[in-house]
Short mmCIF file of C-alpha atoms in Angstrom, two decimals:
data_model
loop_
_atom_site.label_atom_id
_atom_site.label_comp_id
_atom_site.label_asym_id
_atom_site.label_seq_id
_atom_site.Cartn_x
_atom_site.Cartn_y
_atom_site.Cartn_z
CA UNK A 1 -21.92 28.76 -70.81
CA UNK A 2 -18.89 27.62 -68.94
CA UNK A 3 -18.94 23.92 -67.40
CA UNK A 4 -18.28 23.25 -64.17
CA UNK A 5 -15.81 20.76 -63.14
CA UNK A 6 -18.41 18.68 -61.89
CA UNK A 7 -20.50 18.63 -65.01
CA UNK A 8 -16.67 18.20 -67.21
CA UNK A 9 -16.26 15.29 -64.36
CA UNK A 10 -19.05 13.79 -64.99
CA UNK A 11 -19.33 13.70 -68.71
CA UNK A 12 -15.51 12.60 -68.98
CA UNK A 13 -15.77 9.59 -66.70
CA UNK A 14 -19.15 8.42 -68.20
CA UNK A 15 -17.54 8.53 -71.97
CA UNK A 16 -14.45 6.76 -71.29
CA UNK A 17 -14.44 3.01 -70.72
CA UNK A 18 -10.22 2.80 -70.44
CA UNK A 19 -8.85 1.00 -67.58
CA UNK A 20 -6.11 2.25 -65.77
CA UNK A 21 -3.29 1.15 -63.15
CA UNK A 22 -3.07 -2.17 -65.02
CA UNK A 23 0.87 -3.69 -64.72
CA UNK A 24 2.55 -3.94 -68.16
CA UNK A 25 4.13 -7.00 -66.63
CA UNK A 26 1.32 -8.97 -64.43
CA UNK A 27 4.17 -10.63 -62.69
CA UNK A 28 7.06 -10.02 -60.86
CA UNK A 29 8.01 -7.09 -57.99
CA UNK A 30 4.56 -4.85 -57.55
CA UNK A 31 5.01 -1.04 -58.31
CA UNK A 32 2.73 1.35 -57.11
CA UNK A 33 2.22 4.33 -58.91
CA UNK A 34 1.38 7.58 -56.41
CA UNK A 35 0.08 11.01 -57.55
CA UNK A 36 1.90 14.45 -56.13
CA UNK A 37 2.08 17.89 -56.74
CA UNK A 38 5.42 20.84 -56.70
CA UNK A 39 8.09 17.62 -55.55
CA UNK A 40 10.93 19.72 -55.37
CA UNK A 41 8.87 21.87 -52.74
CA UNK A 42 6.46 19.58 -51.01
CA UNK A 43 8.64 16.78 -49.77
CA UNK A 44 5.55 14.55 -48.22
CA UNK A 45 5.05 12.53 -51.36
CA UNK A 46 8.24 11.02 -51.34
CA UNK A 47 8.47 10.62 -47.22
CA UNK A 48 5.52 8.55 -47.50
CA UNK A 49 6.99 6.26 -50.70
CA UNK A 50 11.25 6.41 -48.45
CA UNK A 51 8.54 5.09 -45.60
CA UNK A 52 6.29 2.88 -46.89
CA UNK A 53 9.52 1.21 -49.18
CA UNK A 54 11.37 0.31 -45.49
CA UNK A 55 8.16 -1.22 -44.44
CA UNK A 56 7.66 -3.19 -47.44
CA UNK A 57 10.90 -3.88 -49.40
CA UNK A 58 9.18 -5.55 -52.09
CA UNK A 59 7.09 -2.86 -53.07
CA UNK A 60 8.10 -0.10 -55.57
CA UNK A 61 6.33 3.55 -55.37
CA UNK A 62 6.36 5.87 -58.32
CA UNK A 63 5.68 9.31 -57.85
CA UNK A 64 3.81 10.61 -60.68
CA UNK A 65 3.78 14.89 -60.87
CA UNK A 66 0.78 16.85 -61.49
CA UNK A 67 0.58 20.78 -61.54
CA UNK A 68 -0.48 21.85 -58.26
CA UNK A 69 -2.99 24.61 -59.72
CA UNK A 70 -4.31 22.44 -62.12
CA UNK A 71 -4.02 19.12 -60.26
CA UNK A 72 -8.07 18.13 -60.30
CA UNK A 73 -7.99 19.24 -63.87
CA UNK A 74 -5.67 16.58 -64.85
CA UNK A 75 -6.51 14.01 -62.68
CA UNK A 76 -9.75 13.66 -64.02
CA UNK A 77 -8.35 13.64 -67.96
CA UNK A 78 -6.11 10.96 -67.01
CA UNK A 79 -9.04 8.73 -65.91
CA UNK A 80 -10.51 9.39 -68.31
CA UNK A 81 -8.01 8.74 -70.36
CA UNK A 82 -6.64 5.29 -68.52
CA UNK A 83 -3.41 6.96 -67.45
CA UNK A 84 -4.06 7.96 -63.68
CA UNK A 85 -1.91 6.42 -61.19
CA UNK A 86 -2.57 3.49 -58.79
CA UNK A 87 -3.04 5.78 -56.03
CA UNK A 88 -4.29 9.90 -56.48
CA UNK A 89 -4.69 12.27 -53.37
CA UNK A 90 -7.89 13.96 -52.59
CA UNK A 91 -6.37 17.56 -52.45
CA UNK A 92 -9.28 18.67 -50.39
CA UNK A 93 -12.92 17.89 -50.21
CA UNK A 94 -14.67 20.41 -53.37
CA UNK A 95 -13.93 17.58 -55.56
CA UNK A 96 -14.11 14.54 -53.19
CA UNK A 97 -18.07 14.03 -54.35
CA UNK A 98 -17.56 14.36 -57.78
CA UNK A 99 -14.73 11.62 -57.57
CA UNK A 100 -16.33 9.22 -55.96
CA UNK A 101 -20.10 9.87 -57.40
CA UNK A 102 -18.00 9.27 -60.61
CA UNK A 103 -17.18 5.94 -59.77
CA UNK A 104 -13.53 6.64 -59.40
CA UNK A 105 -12.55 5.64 -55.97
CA UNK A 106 -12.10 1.87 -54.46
CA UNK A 107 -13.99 1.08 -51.66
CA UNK A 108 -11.65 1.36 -48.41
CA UNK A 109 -14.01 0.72 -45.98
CA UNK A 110 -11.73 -2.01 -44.64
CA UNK A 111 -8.67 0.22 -44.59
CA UNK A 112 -10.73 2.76 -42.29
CA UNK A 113 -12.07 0.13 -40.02
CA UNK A 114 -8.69 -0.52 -38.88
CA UNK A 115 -7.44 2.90 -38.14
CA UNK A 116 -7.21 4.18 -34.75
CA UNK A 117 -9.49 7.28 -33.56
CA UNK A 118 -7.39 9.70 -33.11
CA UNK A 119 -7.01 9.91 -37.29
CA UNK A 120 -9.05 12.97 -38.24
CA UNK A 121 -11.02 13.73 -41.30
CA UNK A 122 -11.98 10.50 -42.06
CA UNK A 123 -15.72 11.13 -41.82
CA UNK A 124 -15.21 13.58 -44.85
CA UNK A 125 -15.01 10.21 -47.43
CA UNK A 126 -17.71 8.48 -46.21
CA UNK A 127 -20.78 7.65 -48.06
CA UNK A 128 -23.67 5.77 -47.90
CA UNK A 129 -21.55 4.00 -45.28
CA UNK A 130 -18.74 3.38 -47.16
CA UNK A 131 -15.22 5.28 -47.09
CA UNK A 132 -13.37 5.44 -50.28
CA UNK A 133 -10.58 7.52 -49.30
CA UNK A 134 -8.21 7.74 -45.73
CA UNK A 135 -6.60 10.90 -44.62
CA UNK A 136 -3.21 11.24 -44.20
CA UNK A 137 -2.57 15.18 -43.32
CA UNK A 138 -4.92 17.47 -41.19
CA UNK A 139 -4.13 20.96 -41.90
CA UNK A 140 -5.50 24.00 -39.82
CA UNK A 141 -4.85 27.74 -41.35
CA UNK A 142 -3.28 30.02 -39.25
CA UNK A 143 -1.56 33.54 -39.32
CA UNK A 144 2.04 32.99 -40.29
CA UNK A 145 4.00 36.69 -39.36
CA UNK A 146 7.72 37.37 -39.24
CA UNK A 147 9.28 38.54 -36.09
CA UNK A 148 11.88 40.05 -37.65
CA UNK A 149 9.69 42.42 -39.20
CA UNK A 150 7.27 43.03 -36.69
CA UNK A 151 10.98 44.02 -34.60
CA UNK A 152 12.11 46.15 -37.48
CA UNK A 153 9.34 48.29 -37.35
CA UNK A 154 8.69 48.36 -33.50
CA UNK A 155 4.87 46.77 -33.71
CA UNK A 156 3.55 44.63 -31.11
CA UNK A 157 3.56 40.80 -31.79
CA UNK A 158 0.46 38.65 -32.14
CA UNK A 159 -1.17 37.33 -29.23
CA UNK A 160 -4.20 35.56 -29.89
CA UNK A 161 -6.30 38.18 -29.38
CA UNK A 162 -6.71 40.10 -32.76
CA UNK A 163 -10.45 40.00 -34.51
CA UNK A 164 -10.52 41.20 -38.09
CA UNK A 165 -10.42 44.38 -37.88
CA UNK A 166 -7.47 44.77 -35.26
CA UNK A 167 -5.35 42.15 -38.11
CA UNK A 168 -6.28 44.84 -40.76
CA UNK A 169 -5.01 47.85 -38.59
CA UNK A 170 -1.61 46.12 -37.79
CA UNK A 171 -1.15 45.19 -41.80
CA UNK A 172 -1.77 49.12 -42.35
CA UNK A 173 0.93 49.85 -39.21
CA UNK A 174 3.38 47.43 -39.91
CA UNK A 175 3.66 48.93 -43.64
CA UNK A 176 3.74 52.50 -42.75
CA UNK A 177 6.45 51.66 -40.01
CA UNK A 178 8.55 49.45 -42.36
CA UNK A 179 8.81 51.49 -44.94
CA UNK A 180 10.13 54.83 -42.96
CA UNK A 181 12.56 52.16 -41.86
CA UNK A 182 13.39 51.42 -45.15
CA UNK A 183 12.10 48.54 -45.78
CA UNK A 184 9.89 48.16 -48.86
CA UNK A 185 8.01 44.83 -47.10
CA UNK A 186 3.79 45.27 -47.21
CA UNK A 187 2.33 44.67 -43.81
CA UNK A 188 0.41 40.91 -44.90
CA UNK A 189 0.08 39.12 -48.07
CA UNK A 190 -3.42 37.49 -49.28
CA UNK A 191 -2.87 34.48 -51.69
CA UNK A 192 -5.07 34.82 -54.33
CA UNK A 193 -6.86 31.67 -53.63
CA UNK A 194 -10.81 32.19 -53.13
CA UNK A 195 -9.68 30.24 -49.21
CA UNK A 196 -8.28 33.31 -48.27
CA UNK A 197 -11.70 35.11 -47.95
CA UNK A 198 -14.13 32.53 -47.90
CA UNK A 199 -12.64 30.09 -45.81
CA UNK A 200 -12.87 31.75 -42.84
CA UNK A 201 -15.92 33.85 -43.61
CA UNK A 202 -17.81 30.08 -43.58
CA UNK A 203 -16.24 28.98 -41.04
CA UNK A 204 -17.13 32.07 -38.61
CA UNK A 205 -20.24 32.86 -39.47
CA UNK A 206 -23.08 31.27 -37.58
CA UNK A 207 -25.22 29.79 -39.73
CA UNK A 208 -23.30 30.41 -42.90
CA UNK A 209 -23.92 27.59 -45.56
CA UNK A 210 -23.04 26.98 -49.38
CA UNK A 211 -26.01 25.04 -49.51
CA UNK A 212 -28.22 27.33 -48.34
CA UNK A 213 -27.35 29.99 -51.77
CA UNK A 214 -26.86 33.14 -49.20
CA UNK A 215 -23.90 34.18 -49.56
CA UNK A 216 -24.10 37.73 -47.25
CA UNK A 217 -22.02 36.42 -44.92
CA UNK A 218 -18.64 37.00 -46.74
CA UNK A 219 -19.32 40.94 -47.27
CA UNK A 220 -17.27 41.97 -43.99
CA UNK A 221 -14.57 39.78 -45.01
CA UNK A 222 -14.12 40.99 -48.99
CA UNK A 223 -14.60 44.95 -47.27
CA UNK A 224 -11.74 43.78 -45.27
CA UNK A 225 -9.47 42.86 -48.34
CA UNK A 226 -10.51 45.75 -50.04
CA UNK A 227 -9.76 47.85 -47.38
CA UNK A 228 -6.19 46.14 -47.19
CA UNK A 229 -5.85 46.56 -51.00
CA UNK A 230 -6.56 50.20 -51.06
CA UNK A 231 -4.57 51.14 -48.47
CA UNK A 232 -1.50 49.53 -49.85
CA UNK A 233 -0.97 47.40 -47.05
CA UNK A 234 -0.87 44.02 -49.60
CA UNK A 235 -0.72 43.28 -53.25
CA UNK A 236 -3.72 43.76 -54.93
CA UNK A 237 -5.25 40.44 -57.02
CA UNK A 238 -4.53 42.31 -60.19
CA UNK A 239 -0.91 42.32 -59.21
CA UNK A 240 -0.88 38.95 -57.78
CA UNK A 241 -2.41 37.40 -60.87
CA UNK A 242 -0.03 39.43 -63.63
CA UNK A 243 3.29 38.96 -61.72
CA UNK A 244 2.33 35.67 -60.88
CA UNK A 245 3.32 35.74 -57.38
CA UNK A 246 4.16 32.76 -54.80
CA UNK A 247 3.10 32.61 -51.48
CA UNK A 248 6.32 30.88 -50.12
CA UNK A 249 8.49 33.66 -52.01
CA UNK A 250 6.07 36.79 -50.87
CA UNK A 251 6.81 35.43 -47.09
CA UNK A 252 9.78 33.41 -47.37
CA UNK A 253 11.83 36.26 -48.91
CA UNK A 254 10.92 38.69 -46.34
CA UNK A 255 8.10 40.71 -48.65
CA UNK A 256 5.30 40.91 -46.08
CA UNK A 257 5.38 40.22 -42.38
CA UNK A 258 1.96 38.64 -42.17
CA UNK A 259 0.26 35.93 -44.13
CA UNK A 260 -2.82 33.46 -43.95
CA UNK A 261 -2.25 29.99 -45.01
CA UNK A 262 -2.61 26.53 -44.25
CA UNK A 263 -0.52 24.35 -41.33
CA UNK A 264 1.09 22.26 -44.41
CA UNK A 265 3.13 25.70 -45.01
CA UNK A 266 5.46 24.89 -42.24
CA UNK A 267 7.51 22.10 -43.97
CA UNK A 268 7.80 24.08 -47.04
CA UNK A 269 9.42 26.85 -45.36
CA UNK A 270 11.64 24.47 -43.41
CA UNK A 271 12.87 23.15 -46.13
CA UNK A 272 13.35 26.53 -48.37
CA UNK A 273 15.11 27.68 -45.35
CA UNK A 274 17.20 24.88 -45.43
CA UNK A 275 17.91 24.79 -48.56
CA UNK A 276 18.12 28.61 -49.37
CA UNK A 277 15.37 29.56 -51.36
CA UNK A 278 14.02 31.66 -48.61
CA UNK A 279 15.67 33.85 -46.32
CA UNK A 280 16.58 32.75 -42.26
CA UNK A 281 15.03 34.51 -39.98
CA UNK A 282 12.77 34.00 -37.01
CA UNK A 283 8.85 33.78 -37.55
CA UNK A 284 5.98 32.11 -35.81
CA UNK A 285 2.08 31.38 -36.33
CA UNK A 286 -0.97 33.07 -34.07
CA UNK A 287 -4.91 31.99 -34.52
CA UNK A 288 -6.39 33.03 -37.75
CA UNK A 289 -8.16 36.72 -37.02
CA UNK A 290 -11.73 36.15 -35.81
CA UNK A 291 -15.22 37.12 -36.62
CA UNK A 292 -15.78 38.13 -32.77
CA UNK A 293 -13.44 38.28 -29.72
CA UNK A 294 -15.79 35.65 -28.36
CA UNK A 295 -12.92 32.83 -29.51
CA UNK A 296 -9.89 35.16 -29.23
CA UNK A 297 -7.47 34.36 -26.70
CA UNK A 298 -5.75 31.69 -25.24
CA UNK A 299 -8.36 30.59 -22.97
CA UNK A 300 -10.85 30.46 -25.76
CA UNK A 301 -10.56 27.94 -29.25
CA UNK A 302 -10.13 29.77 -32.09
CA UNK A 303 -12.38 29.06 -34.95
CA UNK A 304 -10.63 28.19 -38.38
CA UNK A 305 -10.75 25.96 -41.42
CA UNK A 306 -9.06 22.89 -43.71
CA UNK A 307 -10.02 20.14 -45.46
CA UNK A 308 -8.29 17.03 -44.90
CA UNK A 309 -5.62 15.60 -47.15
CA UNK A 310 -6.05 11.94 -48.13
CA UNK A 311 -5.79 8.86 -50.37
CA UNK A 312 -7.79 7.11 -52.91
CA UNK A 313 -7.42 3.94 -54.69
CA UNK A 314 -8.16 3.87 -58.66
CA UNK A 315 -10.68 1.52 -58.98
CA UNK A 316 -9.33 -0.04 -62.32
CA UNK A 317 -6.08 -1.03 -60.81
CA UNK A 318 -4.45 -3.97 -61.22
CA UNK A 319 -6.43 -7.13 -59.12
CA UNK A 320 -3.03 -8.44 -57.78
CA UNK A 321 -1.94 -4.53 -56.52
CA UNK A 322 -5.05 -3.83 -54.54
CA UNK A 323 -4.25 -4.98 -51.07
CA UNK A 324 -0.71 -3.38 -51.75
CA UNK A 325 -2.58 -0.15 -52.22
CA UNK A 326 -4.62 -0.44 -49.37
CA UNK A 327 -1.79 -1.39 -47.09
CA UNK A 328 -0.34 2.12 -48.17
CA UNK A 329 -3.12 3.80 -47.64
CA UNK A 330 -2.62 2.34 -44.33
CA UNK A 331 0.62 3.03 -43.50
CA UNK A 332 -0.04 6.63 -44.96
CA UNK A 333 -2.62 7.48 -41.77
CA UNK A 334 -0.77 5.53 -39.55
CA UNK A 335 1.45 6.15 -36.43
CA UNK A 336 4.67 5.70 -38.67
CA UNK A 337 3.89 8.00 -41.16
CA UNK A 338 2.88 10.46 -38.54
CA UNK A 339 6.10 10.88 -37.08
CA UNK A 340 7.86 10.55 -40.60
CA UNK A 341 5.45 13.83 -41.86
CA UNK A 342 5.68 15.48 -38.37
CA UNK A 343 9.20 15.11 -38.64
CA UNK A 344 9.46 17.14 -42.05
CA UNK A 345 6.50 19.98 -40.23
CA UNK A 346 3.72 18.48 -41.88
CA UNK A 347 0.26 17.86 -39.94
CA UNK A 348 -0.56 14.10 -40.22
CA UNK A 349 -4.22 13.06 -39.97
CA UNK A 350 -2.82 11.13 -36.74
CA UNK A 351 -1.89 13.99 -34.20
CA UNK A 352 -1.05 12.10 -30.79
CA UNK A 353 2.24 12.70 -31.12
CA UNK A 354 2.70 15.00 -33.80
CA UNK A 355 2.92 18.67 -31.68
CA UNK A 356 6.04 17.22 -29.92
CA UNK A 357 7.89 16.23 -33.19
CA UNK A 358 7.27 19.26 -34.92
CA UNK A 359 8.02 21.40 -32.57
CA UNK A 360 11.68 19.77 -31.94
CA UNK A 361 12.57 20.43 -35.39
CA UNK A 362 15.24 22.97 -35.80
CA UNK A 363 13.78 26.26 -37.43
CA UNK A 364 10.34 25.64 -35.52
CA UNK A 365 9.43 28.47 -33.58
CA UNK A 366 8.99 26.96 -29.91
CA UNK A 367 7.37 30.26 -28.03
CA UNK A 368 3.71 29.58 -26.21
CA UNK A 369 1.47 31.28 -28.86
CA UNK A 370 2.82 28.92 -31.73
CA UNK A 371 2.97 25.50 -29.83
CA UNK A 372 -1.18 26.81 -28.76
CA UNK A 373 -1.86 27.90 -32.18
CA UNK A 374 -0.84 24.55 -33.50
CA UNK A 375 -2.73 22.28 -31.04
CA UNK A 376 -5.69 24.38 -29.94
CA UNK A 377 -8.65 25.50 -33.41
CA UNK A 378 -12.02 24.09 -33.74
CA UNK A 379 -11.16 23.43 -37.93
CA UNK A 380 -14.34 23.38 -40.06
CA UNK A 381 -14.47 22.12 -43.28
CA UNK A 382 -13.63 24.55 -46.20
CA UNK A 383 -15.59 22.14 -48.46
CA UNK A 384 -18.56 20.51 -46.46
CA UNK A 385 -19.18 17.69 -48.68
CA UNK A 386 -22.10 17.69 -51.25
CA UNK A 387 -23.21 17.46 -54.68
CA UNK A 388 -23.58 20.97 -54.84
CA UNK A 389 -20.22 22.16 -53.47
CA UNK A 390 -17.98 21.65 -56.46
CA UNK A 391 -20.29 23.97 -58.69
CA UNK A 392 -21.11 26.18 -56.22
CA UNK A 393 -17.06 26.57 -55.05
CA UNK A 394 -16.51 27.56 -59.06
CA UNK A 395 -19.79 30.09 -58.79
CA UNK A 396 -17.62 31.80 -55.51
CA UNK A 397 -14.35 31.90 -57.11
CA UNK A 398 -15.87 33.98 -59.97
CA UNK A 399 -17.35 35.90 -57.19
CA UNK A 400 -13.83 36.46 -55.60
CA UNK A 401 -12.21 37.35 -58.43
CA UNK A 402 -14.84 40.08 -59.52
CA UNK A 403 -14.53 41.75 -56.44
CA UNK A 404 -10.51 41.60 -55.45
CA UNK A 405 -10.15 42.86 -59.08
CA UNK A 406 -12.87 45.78 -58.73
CA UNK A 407 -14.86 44.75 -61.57
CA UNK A 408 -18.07 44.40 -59.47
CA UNK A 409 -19.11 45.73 -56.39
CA UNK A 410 -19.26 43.38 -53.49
CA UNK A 411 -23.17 43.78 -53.09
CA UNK A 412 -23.55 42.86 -56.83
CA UNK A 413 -20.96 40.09 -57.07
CA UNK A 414 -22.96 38.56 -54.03
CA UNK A 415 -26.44 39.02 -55.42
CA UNK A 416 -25.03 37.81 -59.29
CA UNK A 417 -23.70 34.40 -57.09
CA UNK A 418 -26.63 34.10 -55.56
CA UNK A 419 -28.39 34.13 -58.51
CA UNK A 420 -26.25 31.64 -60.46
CA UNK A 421 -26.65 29.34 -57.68
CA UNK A 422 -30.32 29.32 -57.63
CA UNK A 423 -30.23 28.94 -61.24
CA UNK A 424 -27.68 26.88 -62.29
CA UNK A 425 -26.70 24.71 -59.11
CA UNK A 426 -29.40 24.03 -56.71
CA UNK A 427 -32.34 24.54 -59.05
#
């Protein structure tokens, strides 16, 4: 039977008794060690060490590299191991429980208590009263499309109004119209991330729940990809999978004019635009597609989802580098670091001023639906904390791939999940 990452978590962590973050030299300059993911690509790791440095001269920050795939995988051997860094992110909340259940965060109660309210997310790392990791990026998903595109082939813009079904019959136009212009572009693109379906089928759906082991509610949205699938309008998951296609180059380099992904997308692109690994033209976001047309429009909040982003301490670090930690940590959800990530189109936990900084970056788009789409989403959580949502999350992504790959039905990939969950998870 195949483990969860949970029970792998769990069995690692309770094994090992290595300590970790320890200074080979206990005196001297302090060096912080900091986890990260795709550097060349995702340039917030080392913003917030160039930041946090200024601030505090004395302090060194390492960036240590993990694969971004596999980036919960390794974590967790390198704790096990005694190797993880000072400080590791929380990449999202599936695996937030496990962490801290397993004894592997610091208590940063005292860090949170400081913060100011307008930092969001941080009730998604509390426990039992306690918070043992701070957020430092809020990210929303939204529908990224290309103008350029949508021009080429003579199809109406986004305007906040689509529901499912009206995203799904502009994918199908835009890629009949493109291509008898010439262009061999698909109308959208669908990472092949289990967040591309499910996401937004829990967030949506009234009364949906992980907890609750139904898992009806994300049939429309898998007869939705199908649909998209079939009629050629984006790259099936077999295809996605074998030719082991990017999101940034699928919409960067101009091969679909639609895509659903998170709000942390935007600095990526900036910077492959900048630097030329994707191609210049104009693009902009709209509201995620929505269940009903009941939160379409501008004068209504579109419904979406995102975990928060944040920062934990290893709890076997070095005694004399813990308040140096937490004081990055700090920094990391503060004001400063706000306007340094805002400044490189990232979403900071702190959003007060974050709209007006991103949107004066050069390659931003500054029209009314993007600068609404950005501030305006009621975000709920992809991964509602629990001891059940890491196992559960590994029971839907075996859903998600039987049914994107046609191996199952979607009535009997549901009913099989369901069944797993009663069985193995909340039994």
């Amino acid at each position: 039977m195949k483990r969860s990452l949970a029970a792998v978590t769990a069995l690692m962590l309770a094994l090992t008794g290595c300590s970790s973050g320890g200074d080979a030299d206990e005196s001297g300059p302090i060096s912080l060690s900091l986890a990260g993911w795709s550097l060349a690509t995702t340039p917030e790791f080392q913003k917030l060490a160039d930041g946090f440095k200024a601030a505090h001269p004395d302090i060194a920050v390492e960036l240590k590299e993990y694969d971004a795939k596999n980036y919960d995988t390794q974590m967790i051997a390198d704790l096990a191991a005694g190797k993880a860094p000072d400080i590791y992110v929380q990449k999202n909340l599936k695996n937030f429980y496990t962490y801290q259940d397993g004894k592997q965060l610091l208590d940063v109660s005292d860090v949170a208590a400081k913060l100011g309210s307008e930092v969001g997310g941080l009730s998604g790392y509390q426990v039992d009263g306690k918070t043992w990791a701070i957020p430092y990026r809020a990210d929303s998903w939204v529908l990224y499309y290309n103008k350029a595109l949508f021009d080429k082939a003579g199809v109406k813009h986004p305007d906040g109004s689509w529901t499912w079904a009206e995203y799904a019959a502009t994918a199908k136009e835009l890629t009949t119209k493109l291509k008898a212009a010439g262009d061999k572009a698909l109308g959208t693109y669908q990472h092949n991330w289990q967040s591309t379906v499910q996401g937004p089928a829990l967030a949506q759906t009234a009364g949906a729940s992980l907890d609750s082991g139904n898992f009806a509610f994300l049939k429309p949205y898998y007869e939705t990809a199908l649909d998209l699938q079939t009629a050629g309008a984006q790259v099936g998951l077999g295809d996605v999978t074998t030719n082991s296609l990017t999101y940034q180059a699928q919409f960067g380099k101009q091969s679909a004019g639609m895509m659903i992904m998170g709000s942390w997308y935007i600095a990526t692109l900036l910077s492959q635009q900048e630097k030329g690994d994707a191609d210049t033209f104009e693009w902009g976001i709209a509201p995620m597609p929505q269940l009903t047309k009941d939160t379409t429009g501008t004068s209504a909040v579109p419904v979406t989802f995102g975990d928060p982003t944040g920062l934990g301490v290893n709890p076997k670090i070095s005694e004399r580098k813990i308040q140096a930690a937490k004081d990055f940590l700090a920094y990391a959800a503060g004001p400063d670091a706000a306007k340094a990530l805002a400044g490189i189109g990232s979403t900071p936990a702190d959003t007060a001023a974050a709209a007006d900084t991103i949107f004066a970056l050069k390659g931003v788009p500054t029209d009314e639906l993007s600068k609404f789409t950005f501030t305006k989403h009621d975000t709920k959580p992809e991964n509602p904390v629990s001891k059940h949502t890491a196992p559960l999350q590994n029971i839907l992504n075996d859903l998600h791939t039987a049914v994107l790959s046609g191996s199952k039905p979607i009535d009997a990939a549901i009913t099989e999940a369901q069944d797993r969950a009663k069985n193995e998870v909340l039994k």
